[in-house]
mmCIF file of C-alpha atoms and ligand atoms in Angstrom:
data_model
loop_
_atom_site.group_PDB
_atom_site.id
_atom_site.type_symbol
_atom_site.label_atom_id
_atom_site.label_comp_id
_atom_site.label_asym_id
_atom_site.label_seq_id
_atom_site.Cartn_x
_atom_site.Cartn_y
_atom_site.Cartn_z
ATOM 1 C CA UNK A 1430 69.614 251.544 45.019
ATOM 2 C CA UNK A 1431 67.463 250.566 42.284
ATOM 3 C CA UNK A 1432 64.889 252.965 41.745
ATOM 4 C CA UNK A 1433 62.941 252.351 38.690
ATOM 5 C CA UNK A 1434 60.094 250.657 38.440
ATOM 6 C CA UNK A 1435 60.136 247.020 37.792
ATOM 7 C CA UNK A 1436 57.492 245.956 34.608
ATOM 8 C CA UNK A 1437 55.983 242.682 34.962
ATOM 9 C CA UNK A 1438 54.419 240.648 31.853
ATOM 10 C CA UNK A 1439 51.352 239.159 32.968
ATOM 11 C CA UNK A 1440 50.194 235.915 30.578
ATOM 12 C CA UNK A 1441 47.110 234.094 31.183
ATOM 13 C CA UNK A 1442 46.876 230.798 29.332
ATOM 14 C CA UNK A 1443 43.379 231.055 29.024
ATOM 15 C CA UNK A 1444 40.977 232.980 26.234
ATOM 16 C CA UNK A 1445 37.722 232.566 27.710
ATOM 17 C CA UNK A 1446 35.558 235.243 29.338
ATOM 18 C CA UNK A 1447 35.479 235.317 32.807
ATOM 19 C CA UNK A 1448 38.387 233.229 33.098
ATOM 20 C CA UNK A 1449 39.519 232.388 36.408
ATOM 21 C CA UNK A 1450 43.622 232.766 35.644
ATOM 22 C CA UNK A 1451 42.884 236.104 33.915
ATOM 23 C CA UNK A 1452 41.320 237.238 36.986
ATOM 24 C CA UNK A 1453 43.919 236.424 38.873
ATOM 25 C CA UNK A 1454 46.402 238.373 37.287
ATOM 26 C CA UNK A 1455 44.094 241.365 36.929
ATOM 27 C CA UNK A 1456 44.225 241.032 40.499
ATOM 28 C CA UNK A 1457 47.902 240.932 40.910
ATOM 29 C CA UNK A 1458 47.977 243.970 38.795
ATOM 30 C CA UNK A 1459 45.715 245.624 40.766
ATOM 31 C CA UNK A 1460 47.685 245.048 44.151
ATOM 32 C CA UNK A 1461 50.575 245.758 42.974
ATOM 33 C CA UNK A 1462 53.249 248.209 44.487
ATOM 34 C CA UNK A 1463 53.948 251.056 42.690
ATOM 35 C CA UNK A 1464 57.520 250.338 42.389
ATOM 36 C CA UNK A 1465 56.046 247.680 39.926
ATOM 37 C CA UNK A 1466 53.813 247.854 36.383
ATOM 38 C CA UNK A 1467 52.420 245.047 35.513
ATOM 39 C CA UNK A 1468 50.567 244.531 32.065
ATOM 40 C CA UNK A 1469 48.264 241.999 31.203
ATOM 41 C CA UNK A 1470 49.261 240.675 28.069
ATOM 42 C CA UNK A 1471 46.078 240.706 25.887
ATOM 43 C CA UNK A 1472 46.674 239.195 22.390
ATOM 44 C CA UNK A 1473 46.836 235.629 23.099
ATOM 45 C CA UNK A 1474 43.614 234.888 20.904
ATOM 46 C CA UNK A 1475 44.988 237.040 17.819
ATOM 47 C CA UNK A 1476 48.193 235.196 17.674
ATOM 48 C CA UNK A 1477 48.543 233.221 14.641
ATOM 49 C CA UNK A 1478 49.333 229.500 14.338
ATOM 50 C CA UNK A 1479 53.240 229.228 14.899
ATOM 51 C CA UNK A 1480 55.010 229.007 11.151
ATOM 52 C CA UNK A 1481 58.796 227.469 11.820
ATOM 53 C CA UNK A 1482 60.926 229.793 9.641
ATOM 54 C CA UNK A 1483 58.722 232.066 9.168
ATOM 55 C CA UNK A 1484 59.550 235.713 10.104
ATOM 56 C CA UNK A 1485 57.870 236.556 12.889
ATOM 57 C CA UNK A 1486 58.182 240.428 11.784
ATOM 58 C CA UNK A 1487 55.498 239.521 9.060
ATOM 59 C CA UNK A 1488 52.751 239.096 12.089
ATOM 60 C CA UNK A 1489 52.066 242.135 14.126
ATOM 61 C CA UNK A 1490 50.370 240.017 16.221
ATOM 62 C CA UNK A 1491 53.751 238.539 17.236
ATOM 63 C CA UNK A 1492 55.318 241.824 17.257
ATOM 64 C CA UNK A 1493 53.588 243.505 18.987
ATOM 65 C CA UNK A 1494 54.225 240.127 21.488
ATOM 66 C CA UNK A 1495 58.160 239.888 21.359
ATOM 67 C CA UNK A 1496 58.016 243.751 22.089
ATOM 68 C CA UNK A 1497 55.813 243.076 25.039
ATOM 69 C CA UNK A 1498 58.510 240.237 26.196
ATOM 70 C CA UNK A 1499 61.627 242.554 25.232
ATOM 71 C CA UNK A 1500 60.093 245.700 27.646
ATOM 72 C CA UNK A 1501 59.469 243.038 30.574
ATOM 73 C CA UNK A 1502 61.768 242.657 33.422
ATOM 74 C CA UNK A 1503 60.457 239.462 34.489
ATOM 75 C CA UNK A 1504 56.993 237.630 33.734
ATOM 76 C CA UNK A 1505 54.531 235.857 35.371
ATOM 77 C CA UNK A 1506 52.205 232.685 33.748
ATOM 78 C CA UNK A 1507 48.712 231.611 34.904
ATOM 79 C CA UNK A 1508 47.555 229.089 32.894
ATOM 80 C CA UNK A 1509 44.822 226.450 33.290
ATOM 81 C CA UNK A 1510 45.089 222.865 32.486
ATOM 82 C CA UNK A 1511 43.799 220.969 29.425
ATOM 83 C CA UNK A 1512 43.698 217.349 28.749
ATOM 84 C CA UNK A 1513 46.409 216.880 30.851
ATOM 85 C CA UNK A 1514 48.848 219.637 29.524
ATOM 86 C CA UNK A 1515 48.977 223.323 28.270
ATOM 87 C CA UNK A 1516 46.637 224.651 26.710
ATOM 88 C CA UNK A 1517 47.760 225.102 23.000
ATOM 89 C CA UNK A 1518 46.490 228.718 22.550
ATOM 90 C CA UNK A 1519 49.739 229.165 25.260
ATOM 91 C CA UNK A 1520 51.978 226.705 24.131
ATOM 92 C CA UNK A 1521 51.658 228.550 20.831
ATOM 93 C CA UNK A 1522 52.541 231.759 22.379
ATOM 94 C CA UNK A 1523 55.864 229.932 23.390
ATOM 95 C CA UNK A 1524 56.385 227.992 19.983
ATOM 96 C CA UNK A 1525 56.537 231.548 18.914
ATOM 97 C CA UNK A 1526 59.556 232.635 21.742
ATOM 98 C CA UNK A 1527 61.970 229.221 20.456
ATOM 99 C CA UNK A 1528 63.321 230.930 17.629
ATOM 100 C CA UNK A 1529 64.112 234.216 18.577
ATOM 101 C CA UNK A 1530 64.718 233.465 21.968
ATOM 102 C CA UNK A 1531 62.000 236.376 23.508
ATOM 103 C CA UNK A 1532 62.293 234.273 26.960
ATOM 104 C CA UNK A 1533 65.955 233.465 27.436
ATOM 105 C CA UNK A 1534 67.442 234.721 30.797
ATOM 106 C CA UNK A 1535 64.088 236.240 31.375
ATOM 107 C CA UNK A 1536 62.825 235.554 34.986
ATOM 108 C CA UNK A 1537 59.887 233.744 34.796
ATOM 109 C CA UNK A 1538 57.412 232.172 37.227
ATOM 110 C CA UNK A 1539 53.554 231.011 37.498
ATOM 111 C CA UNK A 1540 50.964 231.185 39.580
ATOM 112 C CA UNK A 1541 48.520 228.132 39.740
ATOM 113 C CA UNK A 1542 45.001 228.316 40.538
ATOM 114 C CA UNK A 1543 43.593 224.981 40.291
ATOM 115 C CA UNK A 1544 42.737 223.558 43.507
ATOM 116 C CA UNK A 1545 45.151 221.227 44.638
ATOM 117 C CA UNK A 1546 45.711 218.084 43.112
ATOM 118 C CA UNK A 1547 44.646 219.583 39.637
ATOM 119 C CA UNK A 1548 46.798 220.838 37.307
ATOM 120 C CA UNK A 1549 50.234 219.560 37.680
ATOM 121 C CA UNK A 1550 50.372 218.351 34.084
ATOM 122 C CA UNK A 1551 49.919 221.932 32.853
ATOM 123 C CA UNK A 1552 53.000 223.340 35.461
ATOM 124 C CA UNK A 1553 54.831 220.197 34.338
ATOM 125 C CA UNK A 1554 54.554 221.172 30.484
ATOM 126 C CA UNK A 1555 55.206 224.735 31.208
ATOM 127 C CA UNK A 1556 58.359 224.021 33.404
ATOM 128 C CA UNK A 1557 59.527 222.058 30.447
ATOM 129 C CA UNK A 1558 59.423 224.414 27.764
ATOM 130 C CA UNK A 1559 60.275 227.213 30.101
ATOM 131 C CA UNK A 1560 63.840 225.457 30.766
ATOM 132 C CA UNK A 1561 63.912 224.414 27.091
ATOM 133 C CA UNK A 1562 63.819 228.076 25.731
ATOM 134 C CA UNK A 1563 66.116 229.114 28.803
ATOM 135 C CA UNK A 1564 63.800 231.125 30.716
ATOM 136 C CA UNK A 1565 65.060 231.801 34.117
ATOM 137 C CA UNK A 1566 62.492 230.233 36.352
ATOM 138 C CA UNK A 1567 62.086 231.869 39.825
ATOM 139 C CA UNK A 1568 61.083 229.300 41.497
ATOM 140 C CA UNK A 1569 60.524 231.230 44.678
ATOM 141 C CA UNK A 1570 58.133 233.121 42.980
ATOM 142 C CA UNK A 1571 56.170 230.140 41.401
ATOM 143 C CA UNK A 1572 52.614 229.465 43.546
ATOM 144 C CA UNK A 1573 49.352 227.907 43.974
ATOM 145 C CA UNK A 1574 46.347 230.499 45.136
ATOM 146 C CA UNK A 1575 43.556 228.619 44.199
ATOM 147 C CA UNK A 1576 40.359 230.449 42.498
ATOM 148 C CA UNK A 1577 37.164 229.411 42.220
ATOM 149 C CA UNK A 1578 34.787 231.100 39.502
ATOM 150 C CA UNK A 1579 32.825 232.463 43.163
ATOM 151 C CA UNK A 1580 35.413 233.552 43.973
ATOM 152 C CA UNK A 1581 35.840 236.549 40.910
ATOM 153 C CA UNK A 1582 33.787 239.449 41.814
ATOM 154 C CA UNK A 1583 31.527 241.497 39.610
ATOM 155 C CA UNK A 1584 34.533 243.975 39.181
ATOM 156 C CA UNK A 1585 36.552 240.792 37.520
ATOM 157 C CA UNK A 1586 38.750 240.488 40.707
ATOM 158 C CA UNK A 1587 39.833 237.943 43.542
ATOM 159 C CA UNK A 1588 38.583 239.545 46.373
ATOM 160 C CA UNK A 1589 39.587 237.213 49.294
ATOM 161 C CA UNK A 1590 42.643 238.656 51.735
ATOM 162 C CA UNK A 1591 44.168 235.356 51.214
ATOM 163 C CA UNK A 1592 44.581 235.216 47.598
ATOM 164 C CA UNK A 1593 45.492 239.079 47.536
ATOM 165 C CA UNK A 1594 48.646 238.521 50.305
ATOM 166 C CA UNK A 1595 49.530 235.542 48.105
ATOM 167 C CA UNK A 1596 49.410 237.915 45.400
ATOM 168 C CA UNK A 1597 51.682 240.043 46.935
ATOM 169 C CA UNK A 1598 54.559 237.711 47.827
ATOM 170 C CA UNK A 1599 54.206 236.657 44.284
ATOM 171 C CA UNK A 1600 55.333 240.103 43.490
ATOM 172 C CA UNK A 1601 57.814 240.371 46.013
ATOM 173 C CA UNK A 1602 59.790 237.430 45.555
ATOM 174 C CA UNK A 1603 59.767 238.430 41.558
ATOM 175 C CA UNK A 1604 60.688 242.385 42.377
ATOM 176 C CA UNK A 1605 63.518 240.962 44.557
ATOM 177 C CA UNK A 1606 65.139 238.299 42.107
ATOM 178 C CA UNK A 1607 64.650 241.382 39.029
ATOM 179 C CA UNK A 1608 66.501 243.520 42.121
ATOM 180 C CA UNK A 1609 69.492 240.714 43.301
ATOM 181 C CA UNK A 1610 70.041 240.573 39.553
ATOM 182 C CA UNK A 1611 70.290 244.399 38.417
HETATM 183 C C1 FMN B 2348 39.057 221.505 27.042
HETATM 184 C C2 FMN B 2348 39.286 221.475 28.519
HETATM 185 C C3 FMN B 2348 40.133 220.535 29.067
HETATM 186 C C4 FMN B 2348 40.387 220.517 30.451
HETATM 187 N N1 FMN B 2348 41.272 219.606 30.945
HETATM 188 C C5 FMN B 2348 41.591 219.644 32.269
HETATM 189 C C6 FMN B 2348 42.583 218.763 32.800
HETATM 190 O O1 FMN B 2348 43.178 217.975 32.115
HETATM 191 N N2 FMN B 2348 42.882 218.872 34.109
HETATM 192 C C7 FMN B 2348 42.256 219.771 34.935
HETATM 193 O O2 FMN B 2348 42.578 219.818 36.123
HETATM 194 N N3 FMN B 2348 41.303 220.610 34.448
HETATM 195 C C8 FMN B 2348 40.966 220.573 33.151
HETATM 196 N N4 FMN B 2348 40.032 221.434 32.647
HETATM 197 C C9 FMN B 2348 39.389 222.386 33.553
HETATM 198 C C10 FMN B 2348 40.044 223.773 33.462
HETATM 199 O O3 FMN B 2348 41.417 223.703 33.729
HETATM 200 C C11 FMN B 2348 39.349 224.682 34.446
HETATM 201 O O4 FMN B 2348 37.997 224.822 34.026
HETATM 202 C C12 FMN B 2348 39.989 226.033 34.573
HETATM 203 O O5 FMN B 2348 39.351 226.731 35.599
HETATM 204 C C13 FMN B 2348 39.832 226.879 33.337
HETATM 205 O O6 FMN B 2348 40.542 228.075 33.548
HETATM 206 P P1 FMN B 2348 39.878 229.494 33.262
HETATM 207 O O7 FMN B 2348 38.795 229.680 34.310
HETATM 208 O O8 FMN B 2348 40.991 230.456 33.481
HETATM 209 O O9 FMN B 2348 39.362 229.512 31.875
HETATM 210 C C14 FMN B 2348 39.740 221.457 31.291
HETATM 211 C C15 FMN B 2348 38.866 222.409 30.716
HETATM 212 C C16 FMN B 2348 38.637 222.413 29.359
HETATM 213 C C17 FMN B 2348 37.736 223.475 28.768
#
């Protein structure tokens, strides 16, 4: 029986304060069993500019980034939409992963929190680049919980049952694909 704990990579795709996808994986973090740790990656606004050929041991920015990748078991992506797409502060983040191949194999899902009938252009994109650098998506795991800025609490968290049980088969369905795969 697998008995360690499982260590989730939480992105959010956006870098604004009070963001509604970053609360939503603070919230997943804060739900979470404790057969799982899950990290909210925080250095998407200090990454630099993706170089091609450069080495990405010369940024520690991107270090610090591929480590975060290399200690995850599986990660999860929340990303808003822009102009139709990804936003490019996230797509950068994954320019960064082509090279060295950070996501290959690694299950990967997202959680969506546009209301529906936004933001299929962004979960397009990312399913794109996510097969491209041969992430292994969990589909399973991939949702929509929709958040409204209400809907973030004073404490930075999605208080509604709803989104929170949604939260939790999120986690679920990722802890058991890490577990079928072990
Ligand atoms: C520059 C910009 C472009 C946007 N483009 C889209 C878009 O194409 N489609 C969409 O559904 N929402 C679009 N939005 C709305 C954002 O996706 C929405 O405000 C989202 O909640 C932002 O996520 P956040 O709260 O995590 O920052 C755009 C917002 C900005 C700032």
């Amino acid at each position: 029986m697998r008995t360690e704990v499982t260590r989730i990579l939480l992105i959010s795709g956006s870098t604004r304060d009070g963001s509604t996808n970053t609360a939503a994986l603070r919230t997943i973090a804060a739900v979470a069993p404790p057969s799982v740790r899950a990290d909210l990656y925080s250095g998407l606004r200090e990454l630099p500019a993706f170089v091609p050929g450069d080495d990405p041991a010369g940024y520690p920015a991107v270090t610090a980034l591929r480590a975060d990748l290399a200690a995850a078991d599986a990660v999860l992506i929340c990303t808003p939409e822009y102009a139709g797409t990804l936003p490019g502060s996230i797509k950068n983040l994954l320019d960064w992963t082509v090279g060295t191949a950070d996501l290959y194999e690694k299950p990967t899902a997202w959680l969506t929190v546009a209301v529906p009938g936004r933001g299929g252009g962004a979960e397009a994109t990312l399913s794109t680049v996510l097969g491209y650098v041969g992430a292994e998506v969990v589909e399973s795991a991939c949702t929509r919980l929709p958040v409204l800025g209400a809907d973030v609490g004073d404490d930075g968290l999605v208080g509604s049952t709803e989104f929170r049980a949604g939260a939790r088969r999120v986690l679920a369905e990722l802890l058991a694909h890490v577990a079928r795969a072990a």
